[in-house]
RNA sequence: GUCUCAGUAGCUCAGUAGGAUAGAGCAACAGUUUCCUAAACUGUAGGUCGGAGGUUCGAAUCCUCUCUGGGACGCCA
């Protein structure tokens, strides 16, 4: 049982129904300052009903609690309208460390999902385009979310909804036929295909008829034209090879690579269904579903030339996922700029009469900006993730040579630290914030960074190696001085996991892990852990627990924890 | 024009189902290594929480208006 709950319950006994237990629990907070204790209950809201000043209420309550409180609390005092509770440090320390050592990385697990399946749409890069920094966000947020969901009792299914269909391929084929060379594409596929794509858009500004050529080629592709299909397959294959290199580097896998093209033969049914329900209307030659009652602009289903659109494929995909995976929820980790699209998607599904449309949840995130503006593939204004990762790993390598030249597993460690820096940089802030691209910021290894957390863990591991800690039969006695801030951080891990899953917010874990690392580094600076005295085993239990939680936190972010660095 | 996201220290951001003295990191300056990894730690300095009203015992947090920036608003995804 949590200490908040114990505190709430003994308060509830005294308050005798003036406010409910739930209300008490909700208003219990963590004081900002250590000298105010570990838990606080503000009495201001009681002042009116009890018709007494809050200071007096707090004093009365704390006075009565002193005798009644069990030994969970060291003392309970009133201070300016608050009842402040100080946890019994030695008992709490013993309890939390024992729990962590026993549960290991399952400490903080929740069973919210009860085994239900959740599909997660993530990463979803566009074929024939480079893997940009923008896709990085969806990839790392989605990956972390799936790990967090798994920890909370869900069964995540990661779907990489590849952008492998659409008018862009018509444009690309047009460009390839005009200016492309087979050798060049074979040599550096993504680079060459991107160059063609950019050239197309440059040329189309002067020759607008090219746009029509592009649309024509896409229609031929949809109609199964052999030449178009061959080129498309080739582009797709080459692109996928390159993407897999990046996923391997980041240690991310998927349960499905069913991209847009996968739904080509599944769209007709949805369109028929819309027709049958009389939801389809013609508008300027195109087929649309009107959504006035939801206060949304109409959703385009078919273009005037009969070709399908993004929305059409997403409708088919949503239905397929529900049918195939029986998913209770379906998450879409897709940029903020597509919010309207997902509102429309849900509205159309609801209009068809699918009650599961409610389970569709768009997890939006802010954009990666360059010079304050959105990056645009069309203008070739992109930063390539692969190069950023390479730079970061190289820097990690350099740091290892400088700081720990005799390290074993140098290459492996550099990879873990280099990618860790990039992933952490993306996850540490709330997802809705736009991020101005800055290589300098991403490569930082000091302060609030992934390498800082990894380093903290490596320090802890180093101590454990030297002491060969044995967790059996440890008598844990901590004095609750230097170690107390670390203990309270450890205590907070389950709450951090809960916040992360409830808000679909991996940054909660990142922030937590930083706080824990900071608390531990401070402790490390103040206390000689390996000193031979009666407290040594207890201190080692603390170090071991910190390492377990740091590693688990990093794991939930999709970051590795090297034992040495 | 409509909708949406954001605005907190020089920079990057925490803190927002209202609560005590608004916190970190970076950058700056001053320190700490005969001692468990200095990718660390300690200290100094730095704030009209975009602005104006309102609700409240209490507002960075809630409401209204407003300013600034990003984005989305039919045949791209």
Coordinates of C-alpha atoms (C1' of nucleotides) in Angstrom, one line a residue:
Chain A
X1 CA 0.0 0.0 0.0
X2 CA 1.3 3.5 -0.9
X3 CA 2.1 6.0 1.8
X4 CA -0.3 8.5 0.3
X5 CA -3.1 6.1 0.8
X6 CA -2.1 5.4 4.4
X7 CA -2.0 9.1 5.1
X8 CA -5.3 9.7 3.4
X9 CA -6.9 7.0 5.4
X10 CA -5.9 8.2 8.8
X11 CA -7.0 11.7 7.8
X12 CA -10.3 10.3 6.7
X13 CA -10.8 8.7 10.1
X14 CA -10.4 12.0 11.8
X15 CA -12.4 14.1 9.3
X16 CA -15.3 11.8 9.6
X17 CA -17.0 12.4 6.2
X18 CA -16.5 16.2 6.0
X19 CA -14.9 15.5 2.7
X20 CA -14.6 12.1 1.0
X21 CA -11.6 9.8 1.0
X22 CA -11.1 10.4 -2.7
X23 CA -11.0 14.1 -2.2
X24 CA -8.5 13.8 0.6
X25 CA -6.3 11.6 -1.6
X26 CA -6.6 14.0 -4.5
X27 CA -5.5 17.0 -2.4
X28 CA -2.5 15.3 -0.8
X29 CA 0.6 16.7 -2.4
X30 CA 4.3 16.4 -2.3
X31 CA 5.8 19.5 -0.7
X32 CA 8.2 21.5 -2.7
X33 CA 10.7 21.8 0.1
X34 CA 12.2 19.0 2.0
X35 CA 11.8 20.7 5.4
X36 CA 8.1 20.5 4.8
X37 CA 8.2 16.8 4.9
X38 CA 7.2 14.1 2.4
X39 CA 3.5 14.5 2.2
X40 CA 1.2 17.4 2.8
X41 CA -2.5 18.0 3.2
X42 CA -3.8 21.5 2.7
X43 CA -6.6 22.5 5.0
X44 CA -7.8 25.7 3.2
X45 CA -10.8 24.0 1.6
X46 CA -12.0 22.8 4.9
X47 CA -12.0 26.2 6.5
X48 CA -15.5 27.1 5.1
X49 CA -17.4 24.0 6.1
X50 CA -15.7 23.7 9.5
X51 CA -15.9 27.5 10.0
X52 CA -12.4 27.6 11.4
X53 CA -9.2 29.1 10.1
X54 CA -7.1 26.6 8.2
X55 CA -4.1 27.1 10.5
X56 CA -6.2 25.9 13.4
X57 CA -7.6 22.9 11.5
X58 CA -4.1 21.9 10.6
X59 CA -3.0 22.1 14.2
X60 CA -5.9 20.1 15.5
X61 CA -5.5 17.4 12.9
X62 CA -1.8 17.1 13.3
X63 CA -2.2 17.0 17.1
X64 CA -4.6 14.2 16.9
X65 CA -2.6 12.3 14.3
X66 CA 0.4 12.3 16.4
X67 CA -1.0 9.6 18.6
X68 CA -3.0 7.7 16.1
X69 CA -0.6 7.5 13.2
X70 CA 1.1 4.1 12.7
X71 CA 4.8 3.8 12.5
X72 CA 4.8 4.7 8.8
X73 CA 5.3 8.3 9.9
X74 CA 8.1 9.7 11.9
X75 CA 6.1 12.8 12.8
X76 CA 3.2 14.8 11.6
X77 CA 3.2 18.5 12.1
X78 CA 1.1 21.6 11.2
X79 CA 2.7 24.4 9.3
X80 CA 0.7 27.4 8.0
X81 CA -2.5 25.6 7.1
X82 CA -0.9 22.4 6.0
X83 CA -0.6 19.1 7.8
X84 CA 2.9 17.9 6.9
X85 CA 3.8 14.2 7.3
X86 CA 7.4 12.9 7.5
X87 CA 7.8 9.3 6.5
X88 CA 9.5 6.9 8.8
X89 CA 12.9 7.0 7.0
X90 CA 14.4 3.7 8.1
X91 CA 11.2 1.8 7.6
X92 CA 10.4 3.3 4.2
X93 CA 14.0 2.8 3.0
X94 CA 13.9 -0.8 3.9
X95 CA 10.6 -1.3 2.3
X96 CA 11.3 0.3 -1.0
X97 CA 14.8 -1.2 -1.4
X98 CA 13.5 -4.7 -0.6
X99 CA 10.7 -4.3 -3.1
X100 CA 13.0 -3.2 -5.9
X101 CA 15.6 -5.9 -5.2
X102 CA 12.9 -8.5 -5.3
X103 CA 10.9 -7.3 -8.3
X104 CA 14.0 -6.2 -10.3
X105 CA 12.9 -4.6 -13.6
X106 CA 9.2 -5.4 -12.9
X107 CA 9.2 -2.7 -10.2
X108 CA 6.6 -0.2 -11.3
X109 CA 4.6 -2.6 -13.4
X110 CA 1.0 -1.8 -13.6
X111 CA -1.8 -4.0 -14.8
X112 CA -4.0 -1.4 -16.5
X113 CA -4.3 -3.2 -19.8
X114 CA -5.2 -6.6 -18.5
X115 CA -3.7 -8.1 -21.6
X116 CA -5.7 -6.1 -24.1
X117 CA -4.2 -5.4 -27.5
X118 CA -3.3 -1.9 -28.6
X119 CA -2.1 -1.2 -32.1
X120 CA 0.4 1.6 -32.6
X121 CA 1.0 3.3 -35.8
X122 CA 4.5 4.6 -35.7
X123 CA 7.5 5.7 -37.8
X124 CA 5.8 5.4 -41.2
X125 CA 8.5 6.9 -43.4
X126 CA 7.9 7.5 -47.0
X127 CA 9.4 5.2 -49.5
X128 CA 11.9 6.9 -51.9
X129 CA 12.4 9.7 -49.4
X130 CA 15.2 9.9 -46.9
X131 CA 14.5 9.0 -43.3
X132 CA 14.3 12.5 -41.9
X133 CA 14.5 13.9 -38.4
X134 CA 10.7 14.3 -38.6
X135 CA 10.2 10.5 -38.8
X136 CA 12.6 10.1 -35.9
X137 CA 10.0 11.7 -33.6
X138 CA 7.3 9.3 -34.5
X139 CA 9.7 6.4 -34.3
X140 CA 11.1 7.0 -30.9
X141 CA 7.9 8.2 -29.3
X142 CA 5.9 5.3 -30.7
X143 CA 8.6 2.8 -29.7
X144 CA 8.8 4.1 -26.1
X145 CA 5.0 4.2 -25.9
X146 CA 4.8 0.6 -26.8
X147 CA 7.3 -0.3 -24.2
X148 CA 5.5 1.7 -21.6
X149 CA 2.1 0.1 -22.6
X150 CA 3.7 -3.3 -22.3
X151 CA 4.9 -2.5 -18.8
X152 CA 1.3 -1.5 -18.0
X153 CA -0.2 -4.8 -19.0
X154 CA -1.1 -4.1 -22.6
X155 CA -0.1 -6.1 -25.7
X156 CA 1.3 -3.5 -28.1
X157 CA 1.4 -4.2 -31.8
X158 CA 3.8 -2.0 -33.6
X159 CA 2.8 -1.2 -37.2
X160 CA 5.1 0.7 -39.5
X161 CA 2.6 2.1 -41.9
X162 CA 5.0 2.8 -44.7
X163 CA 4.2 5.6 -47.1
X164 CA 4.6 3.4 -50.1
X165 CA 1.6 4.6 -52.2
X166 CA 0.2 7.9 -53.5
X167 CA 0.6 10.6 -56.1
X168 CA 4.2 11.1 -55.1
X169 CA 5.1 7.9 -56.9
X170 CA 3.5 9.1 -60.1
X171 CA 5.7 12.2 -59.8
X172 CA 8.7 10.1 -59.1
X173 CA 8.1 7.9 -62.1
X174 CA 7.6 10.9 -64.2
X175 CA 10.9 12.4 -63.0
X176 CA 12.7 9.1 -63.4
X177 CA 11.6 8.7 -66.9
X178 CA 12.7 12.2 -67.8
X179 CA 16.0 12.5 -66.0
X180 CA 16.8 9.3 -64.1
X181 CA 19.6 6.8 -64.6
X182 CA 19.5 3.2 -63.4
X183 CA 23.1 3.1 -62.3
X184 CA 22.8 6.2 -60.2
X185 CA 19.7 4.9 -58.4
X186 CA 21.4 1.6 -57.7
X187 CA 24.5 3.3 -56.3
X188 CA 22.8 5.6 -53.8
X189 CA 19.1 4.9 -54.0
X190 CA 17.6 7.3 -51.5
X191 CA 19.9 10.2 -52.4
X192 CA 19.2 9.8 -56.1
X193 CA 15.4 9.4 -55.7
X194 CA 15.3 12.4 -53.5
X195 CA 17.2 14.4 -56.1
X196 CA 14.7 13.4 -58.7
X197 CA 11.8 14.3 -56.5
X198 CA 13.2 17.7 -55.8
X199 CA 14.0 18.3 -59.5
X200 CA 10.4 17.4 -60.3
X201 CA 9.1 20.1 -58.0
X202 CA 11.5 22.7 -59.3
X203 CA 10.6 21.9 -62.9
X204 CA 6.9 21.8 -62.1
X205 CA 7.0 25.4 -61.1
X206 CA 7.8 26.4 -64.6
X207 CA 5.9 23.6 -66.4
X208 CA 2.7 23.0 -64.5
X209 CA 1.7 20.2 -67.0
X210 CA 4.2 18.0 -65.2
X211 CA 1.8 17.8 -62.3
X212 CA -0.7 16.2 -64.6
X213 CA 1.9 13.7 -65.9
X214 CA 2.5 12.8 -62.3
X215 CA -1.1 12.2 -61.6
X216 CA -1.5 10.2 -64.8
X217 CA 1.4 7.9 -63.8
X218 CA -0.1 7.3 -60.4
X219 CA -3.4 6.4 -61.9
X220 CA -1.6 3.9 -64.2
X221 CA 0.1 2.5 -61.1
X222 CA -3.2 2.0 -59.4
X223 CA -4.6 0.3 -62.5
X224 CA -1.7 -2.2 -62.4
X225 CA 0.4 -0.9 -65.3
X226 CA 3.4 -3.2 -65.6
X227 CA 6.1 -0.7 -66.1
X228 CA 4.8 1.6 -63.3
X229 CA 4.5 -1.4 -60.9
X230 CA 8.0 -2.6 -61.6
X231 CA 9.6 0.8 -60.9
X232 CA 7.5 1.1 -57.8
X233 CA 8.6 -2.2 -56.4
X234 CA 12.2 -1.4 -57.1
X235 CA 12.0 2.0 -55.4
X236 CA 10.3 0.3 -52.4
X237 CA 12.8 -2.4 -52.0
X238 CA 15.8 -0.1 -52.1
X239 CA 14.3 2.3 -49.6
X240 CA 13.4 -0.4 -47.1
X241 CA 16.9 -1.7 -47.1
X242 CA 18.2 1.7 -46.0
X243 CA 15.5 2.1 -43.4
X244 CA 16.3 -1.2 -41.8
X245 CA 19.9 -0.1 -41.2
X246 CA 18.6 2.8 -39.1
X247 CA 16.1 0.7 -37.2
X248 CA 18.8 -1.8 -36.4
X249 CA 21.1 0.9 -35.1
X250 CA 18.3 2.2 -32.8
X251 CA 17.3 -1.3 -31.8
X252 CA 13.7 -0.9 -32.9
X253 CA 11.6 -3.6 -34.5
X254 CA 8.0 -3.8 -35.9
X255 CA 5.3 -6.4 -35.8
X256 CA 4.1 -5.3 -39.3
X257 CA 5.3 -3.3 -42.2
X258 CA 1.9 -3.2 -43.8
X259 CA 2.1 0.2 -45.6
X260 CA -0.4 2.0 -47.6
X261 CA -0.1 -0.2 -50.7
X262 CA -1.2 -3.1 -48.5
X263 CA -4.6 -1.6 -48.4
X264 CA -5.0 -1.2 -52.1
X265 CA -7.4 -4.2 -52.4
X266 CA -9.2 -3.3 -49.2
X267 CA -10.4 0.2 -50.1
X268 CA -13.1 -0.8 -52.5
X269 CA -15.1 -2.4 -49.7
X270 CA -15.0 0.7 -47.6
X271 CA -16.0 2.9 -50.5
X272 CA -18.9 0.5 -51.2
X273 CA -19.9 0.6 -47.6
X274 CA -20.0 4.4 -47.7
X275 CA -22.0 4.3 -50.8
X276 CA -24.5 1.8 -49.4
X277 CA -25.0 4.0 -46.3
X278 CA -25.6 6.9 -48.6
X279 CA -22.7 8.9 -47.1
X280 CA -20.9 9.6 -50.3
X281 CA -21.5 12.8 -52.2
X282 CA -20.2 14.2 -55.3
X283 CA -18.5 17.6 -55.0
X284 CA -16.6 19.2 -57.9
X285 CA -16.2 15.8 -59.4
X286 CA -14.7 14.3 -56.3
X287 CA -16.4 11.9 -53.9
X288 CA -16.6 13.2 -50.3
X289 CA -18.3 12.4 -47.0
X290 CA -19.8 15.6 -45.5
X291 CA -19.1 16.0 -41.8
X292 CA -21.0 19.2 -41.1
X293 CA -22.7 17.8 -38.0
X294 CA -19.3 17.2 -36.4
X295 CA -18.2 20.7 -37.4
X296 CA -15.6 19.4 -39.7
X297 CA -14.8 20.1 -43.4
X298 CA -15.8 17.2 -45.7
X299 CA -13.5 14.2 -46.0
X300 CA -12.2 13.5 -49.5
X301 CA -12.6 9.8 -50.5
X302 CA -11.9 9.8 -54.2
X303 CA -10.3 12.3 -56.5
X304 CA -12.2 13.5 -59.6
X305 CA -10.1 11.1 -61.7
X306 CA -11.2 8.2 -59.5
X307 CA -7.9 7.7 -57.7
X308 CA -7.9 7.1 -54.0
X309 CA -6.5 9.4 -51.3
X310 CA -4.7 9.1 -48.0
X311 CA -8.0 9.1 -46.1
X312 CA -9.4 6.2 -48.2
X313 CA -6.4 4.1 -47.3
X314 CA -6.6 5.1 -43.6
X315 CA -10.2 4.1 -43.4
X316 CA -9.4 0.7 -44.8
X317 CA -6.4 0.4 -42.5
X318 CA -8.4 1.3 -39.4
X319 CA -11.0 -1.3 -40.2
X320 CA -8.4 -3.9 -41.0
X321 CA -6.5 -3.3 -37.8
X322 CA -9.7 -3.7 -35.7
X323 CA -10.7 -6.9 -37.5
X324 CA -7.2 -8.4 -37.6
X325 CA -5.9 -7.6 -34.1
X326 CA -9.2 -7.1 -32.1
X327 CA -7.5 -4.1 -30.7
X328 CA -9.1 -2.3 -27.8
X329 CA -7.3 0.9 -28.8
X330 CA -5.5 2.0 -31.9
X331 CA -2.9 4.7 -31.5
X332 CA -1.5 6.9 -34.2
X333 CA 1.8 8.5 -33.5
X334 CA 1.7 11.1 -36.2
X335 CA 2.6 14.8 -36.3
X336 CA 0.4 17.5 -35.0
X337 CA -0.2 18.9 -38.4
X338 CA -2.4 15.9 -39.2
X339 CA -4.9 16.5 -36.3
X340 CA -7.7 17.5 -38.7
X341 CA -7.2 14.4 -40.8
X342 CA -7.6 12.1 -37.7
X343 CA -10.6 13.9 -36.5
X344 CA -12.2 13.4 -39.9
X345 CA -11.1 9.7 -40.0
X346 CA -12.8 9.1 -36.6
X347 CA -15.9 11.0 -37.7
X348 CA -16.3 9.1 -40.9
X349 CA -15.9 5.7 -39.1
X350 CA -18.4 6.8 -36.5
X351 CA -20.8 7.8 -39.2
X352 CA -20.5 4.4 -40.8
X353 CA -21.6 3.1 -37.4
X354 CA -18.4 1.5 -36.1
X355 CA -18.6 2.0 -32.4
X356 CA -14.9 1.1 -32.1
X357 CA -14.1 4.4 -33.8
X358 CA -13.8 5.8 -30.2
X359 CA -10.7 3.6 -29.7
X360 CA -8.8 5.5 -32.4
X361 CA -6.4 7.9 -30.6
X362 CA -4.2 10.4 -32.4
X363 CA -1.0 10.9 -30.4
X364 CA 0.3 14.2 -32.0
X365 CA 3.7 15.7 -31.6
X366 CA 5.4 19.0 -32.5
X367 CA 7.5 19.4 -35.6
X368 CA 11.2 19.4 -36.1
X369 CA 11.8 22.9 -37.4
X370 CA 14.7 24.2 -39.4
X371 CA 15.2 28.0 -39.1
X372 CA 11.8 28.2 -37.5
X373 CA 10.1 26.6 -40.4
X374 CA 8.8 23.2 -41.3
X375 CA 11.3 21.0 -43.2
X376 CA 10.1 20.3 -46.6
X377 CA 11.2 17.2 -48.7
X378 CA 9.9 18.9 -51.8
X379 CA 12.6 21.6 -51.6
X380 CA 15.2 19.1 -50.4
X381 CA 15.3 20.9 -47.1
X382 CA 15.8 17.9 -44.9
X383 CA 18.3 16.7 -42.3
X384 CA 19.1 13.0 -42.6
X385 CA 18.8 10.9 -39.5
X386 CA 21.5 8.5 -40.5
X387 CA 24.1 11.2 -40.7
X388 CA 23.1 12.6 -37.3
X389 CA 23.3 9.1 -35.7
X390 CA 26.7 8.7 -37.3
X391 CA 28.0 12.0 -35.9
X392 CA 26.7 11.1 -32.5
X393 CA 28.3 7.7 -32.4
X394 CA 31.5 9.2 -33.6
X395 CA 31.5 11.7 -30.8
X396 CA 30.8 9.0 -28.3
X397 CA 33.8 7.1 -29.6
X398 CA 35.9 10.2 -29.2
X399 CA 34.8 10.6 -25.7
X400 CA 35.5 7.0 -24.8
X401 CA 39.1 7.4 -26.2
X402 CA 39.5 10.4 -24.0
X403 CA 37.9 9.3 -20.8
X404 CA 38.1 5.6 -20.7
X405 CA 40.6 4.3 -23.3
X406 CA 40.9 0.8 -21.8
X407 CA 37.2 0.1 -22.1
X408 CA 36.1 -3.2 -23.5
X409 CA 33.4 -3.3 -26.1
X410 CA 34.2 0.2 -27.3
X411 CA 32.3 0.1 -30.6
X412 CA 29.2 -1.4 -28.9
X413 CA 29.3 1.2 -26.1
X414 CA 29.8 4.1 -28.5
X415 CA 26.7 2.9 -30.4
X416 CA 24.6 2.7 -27.3
X417 CA 25.7 6.1 -26.1
X418 CA 25.5 7.8 -29.5
X419 CA 22.0 6.6 -30.2
X420 CA 21.0 7.1 -26.6
X421 CA 21.9 10.8 -26.9
X422 CA 19.7 11.3 -29.9
X423 CA 16.8 9.3 -28.6
X424 CA 16.9 11.0 -25.2
X425 CA 17.1 14.4 -26.7
X426 CA 13.9 13.8 -28.5
X427 CA 12.0 12.2 -25.6
X428 CA 13.0 14.4 -22.7
X429 CA 10.6 17.2 -23.6
X430 CA 6.8 17.1 -23.9
X431 CA 5.9 15.8 -27.3
X432 CA 3.8 18.7 -28.4
X433 CA 6.7 21.2 -28.4
X434 CA 8.2 22.0 -31.7
X435 CA 11.9 21.3 -31.8
X436 CA 14.3 23.5 -33.6
X437 CA 16.8 21.3 -35.2
X438 CA 20.2 21.7 -33.6
X439 CA 22.9 19.2 -34.1
X440 CA 24.9 20.9 -31.3
X441 CA 22.0 20.3 -28.8
X442 CA 21.5 16.7 -29.9
X443 CA 25.2 15.8 -29.5
X444 CA 25.4 17.2 -26.0
X445 CA 26.5 14.6 -23.4
X446 CA 26.5 16.8 -20.3
X447 CA 23.7 17.9 -18.1
X448 CA 20.2 16.7 -18.9
X449 CA 21.1 14.1 -21.5
X450 CA 21.0 10.5 -22.3
X451 CA 24.7 9.9 -21.8
X452 CA 24.5 11.6 -18.4
X453 CA 21.9 9.1 -17.2
X454 CA 23.9 6.2 -18.8
X455 CA 27.0 7.5 -17.1
X456 CA 25.3 7.6 -13.8
X457 CA 24.3 4.0 -14.2
X458 CA 27.8 3.0 -15.3
X459 CA 29.2 4.6 -12.1
X460 CA 26.7 2.6 -10.0
X461 CA 27.6 -0.6 -11.9
X462 CA 31.3 0.1 -11.3
X463 CA 30.8 0.2 -7.6
X464 CA 28.8 -3.0 -7.6
X465 CA 31.5 -4.8 -9.5
X466 CA 34.1 -3.7 -7.0
X467 CA 32.0 -4.7 -4.0
X468 CA 30.4 -7.8 -5.4
X469 CA 27.1 -7.1 -3.8
X470 CA 25.0 -10.0 -2.7
X471 CA 21.4 -9.2 -2.2
X472 CA 20.6 -12.3 -0.1
X473 CA 20.2 -11.7 3.6
X474 CA 20.9 -8.0 3.5
X475 CA 19.9 -6.2 6.6
X476 CA 19.0 -2.7 5.3
X477 CA 19.5 0.1 7.7
X478 CA 19.8 3.5 6.3
X479 CA 20.1 6.6 8.4
X480 CA 17.8 8.7 6.2
X481 CA 20.2 11.6 5.8
X482 CA 22.2 11.7 2.6
X483 CA 20.3 8.8 1.2
X484 CA 16.8 10.1 1.8
X485 CA 16.5 12.1 -1.4
X486 CA 17.5 9.0 -3.4
X487 CA 15.0 6.9 -1.6
X488 CA 12.1 9.3 -2.3
X489 CA 13.0 9.3 -5.9
X490 CA 13.0 5.5 -6.0
X491 CA 9.6 5.7 -4.3
X492 CA 8.3 7.8 -7.2
X493 CA 9.0 5.5 -10.1
X494 CA 5.6 3.8 -10.2
X495 CA 3.9 7.2 -10.3
X496 CA 6.1 8.3 -13.2
X497 CA 5.2 5.2 -15.2
X498 CA 1.5 5.9 -14.4
X499 CA 1.8 9.5 -15.6
X500 CA 3.6 8.3 -18.7
X501 CA 1.0 5.8 -19.7
X502 CA -2.0 8.0 -18.8
X503 CA -0.8 10.9 -20.9
X504 CA 1.0 8.8 -23.5
X505 CA 4.0 10.9 -22.5
X506 CA 7.4 9.2 -22.5
X507 CA 9.0 12.5 -21.3
X508 CA 7.6 11.6 -17.9
X509 CA 10.0 8.7 -17.8
X510 CA 12.9 10.8 -19.2
X511 CA 12.4 13.5 -16.5
X512 CA 12.1 10.9 -13.8
X513 CA 15.3 9.2 -14.8
X514 CA 17.1 12.5 -14.8
X515 CA 15.8 13.3 -11.3
X516 CA 16.9 10.0 -10.0
X517 CA 20.3 10.3 -11.7
X518 CA 20.8 13.8 -10.2
X519 CA 19.9 12.6 -6.7
X520 CA 22.2 9.6 -7.0
X521 CA 25.1 11.7 -8.3
X522 CA 24.8 14.0 -5.4
X523 CA 24.7 11.1 -3.0
X524 CA 27.8 9.6 -4.7
X525 CA 29.6 12.9 -4.2
X526 CA 28.7 13.1 -0.5
X527 CA 29.0 9.5 0.7
X528 CA 31.8 7.0 0.5
X529 CA 29.8 4.0 -0.5
X530 CA 32.6 1.4 -0.4
X531 CA 33.8 2.4 3.1
X532 CA 34.1 -0.6 5.3
X533 CA 31.6 -0.2 8.0
X534 CA 28.3 -1.6 9.1
X535 CA 26.3 0.5 6.7
X536 CA 28.1 -0.8 3.6
X537 CA 25.7 -3.5 2.6
X538 CA 22.7 -1.1 3.0
X539 CA 24.5 1.4 0.8
X540 CA 25.1 -1.2 -1.8
X541 CA 21.5 -2.2 -1.7
X542 CA 20.7 1.4 -2.5
X543 CA 23.2 1.5 -5.4
X544 CA 21.8 -1.7 -6.8
X545 CA 18.3 -0.4 -6.6
X546 CA 19.2 2.8 -8.3
X547 CA 20.8 0.9 -11.1
X548 CA 17.8 -1.4 -11.6
X549 CA 15.5 1.6 -11.9
X550 CA 17.8 3.6 -14.1
X551 CA 18.2 0.7 -16.5
X552 CA 14.4 0.1 -16.5
X553 CA 13.7 3.7 -17.1
X554 CA 16.1 3.9 -20.0
X555 CA 14.8 0.7 -21.4
X556 CA 11.3 2.2 -21.5
X557 CA 12.7 5.0 -23.6
X558 CA 14.3 2.5 -25.9
X559 CA 17.8 3.3 -24.7
X560 CA 20.5 0.8 -23.7
X561 CA 22.4 0.9 -20.5
X562 CA 26.1 0.0 -20.9
X563 CA 27.6 -1.4 -17.7
X564 CA 30.8 0.5 -18.4
X565 CA 31.4 3.6 -20.4
Chain B
rG1 C1' -10.9 34.3 -42.3
rU2 C1' -11.8 29.5 -39.3
rC3 C1' -9.6 25.7 -36.3
rU4 C1' -5.4 24.1 -33.7
rC5 C1' -0.6 24.1 -30.9
rA6 C1' 2.7 27.0 -28.3
rG7 C1' 4.6 31.6 -25.5
rU8 C1' 8.1 30.8 -18.0
rA9 C1' 15.9 33.0 -16.6
rG10 C1' 20.4 35.1 -22.3
rC11 C1' 19.3 29.8 -24.6
rU12 C1' 16.6 24.8 -24.2
rC13 C1' 12.8 23.5 -21.2
rA14 C1' 10.2 21.5 -16.1
rG15 C1' 6.2 22.9 -13.2
rU16 C1' -0.7 23.4 -15.4
rA17 C1' -7.5 18.1 -12.7
rG18 C1' -5.4 25.9 -8.4
rG19 C1' -1.9 25.6 -3.0
rA20 C1' 3.7 27.1 1.0
rU21 C1' 9.6 30.7 -1.1
rA22 C1' 8.3 29.7 -9.6
rG23 C1' 12.7 25.0 -10.6
rA24 C1' 16.5 22.3 -13.8
rG25 C1' 20.2 21.9 -17.7
rC26 C1' 23.2 24.8 -21.0
rA27 C1' 26.0 29.3 -21.5
rA28 C1' 28.9 32.9 -17.7
rC29 C1' 31.7 33.4 -13.2
rA30 C1' 34.1 31.0 -8.7
rG31 C1' 35.5 26.3 -6.7
rU32 C1' 36.0 20.4 -6.0
rU33 C1' 40.1 14.7 -8.3
rU34 C1' 46.7 11.5 -3.1
rC35 C1' 39.4 9.4 -2.6
rC36 C1' 34.1 4.3 -5.5
rU37 C1' 34.5 6.6 -13.6
rA38 C1' 35.1 14.9 -13.3
rA39 C1' 30.2 12.4 -19.3
rA40 C1' 30.3 14.2 -12.1
rC41 C1' 29.6 17.5 -7.8
rU42 C1' 29.3 22.5 -4.9
rG43 C1' 28.5 27.7 -5.1
rU44 C1' 27.4 32.8 -7.4
rA45 C1' 24.4 35.4 -10.8
rG46 C1' 20.1 35.5 -13.7
rG47 C1' 12.3 36.0 -13.7
rU48 C1' 6.7 42.1 -14.9
rC49 C1' 5.5 33.2 -15.8
rG50 C1' 3.6 37.3 -23.6
rG51 C1' -0.3 41.4 -22.1
rA52 C1' -5.1 43.0 -19.8
rG53 C1' -9.3 41.9 -17.2
rG54 C1' -12.1 38.1 -14.2
rU55 C1' -13.2 33.7 -10.7
rU56 C1' -10.9 32.3 -5.8
rC57 C1' -8.9 32.5 1.0
rG58 C1' -5.0 31.5 -2.9
rA59 C1' -3.6 31.7 -10.2
rA60 C1' 2.3 30.3 -14.2
rU61 C1' -2.0 26.7 -13.7
rC62 C1' -9.2 27.9 -14.5
rC63 C1' -12.5 31.7 -17.7
rU64 C1' -12.9 36.0 -21.3
rC65 C1' -10.4 39.2 -24.4
rU66 C1' -5.8 40.4 -26.7
rC67 C1' -0.6 40.2 -28.9
rU68 C1' 3.3 37.1 -31.1
rG69 C1' 5.0 32.6 -33.6
rG70 C1' 4.2 27.6 -35.8
rG71 C1' 0.8 24.4 -38.3
rA72 C1' -3.9 22.7 -40.7
rC73 C1' -8.0 24.1 -43.5
rG74 C1' -10.7 19.4 -51.0
rC75 C1' -8.4 16.5 -55.2
rC76 C1' -0.2 15.8 -51.2
rA77 C1' 0.5 12.5 -47.0

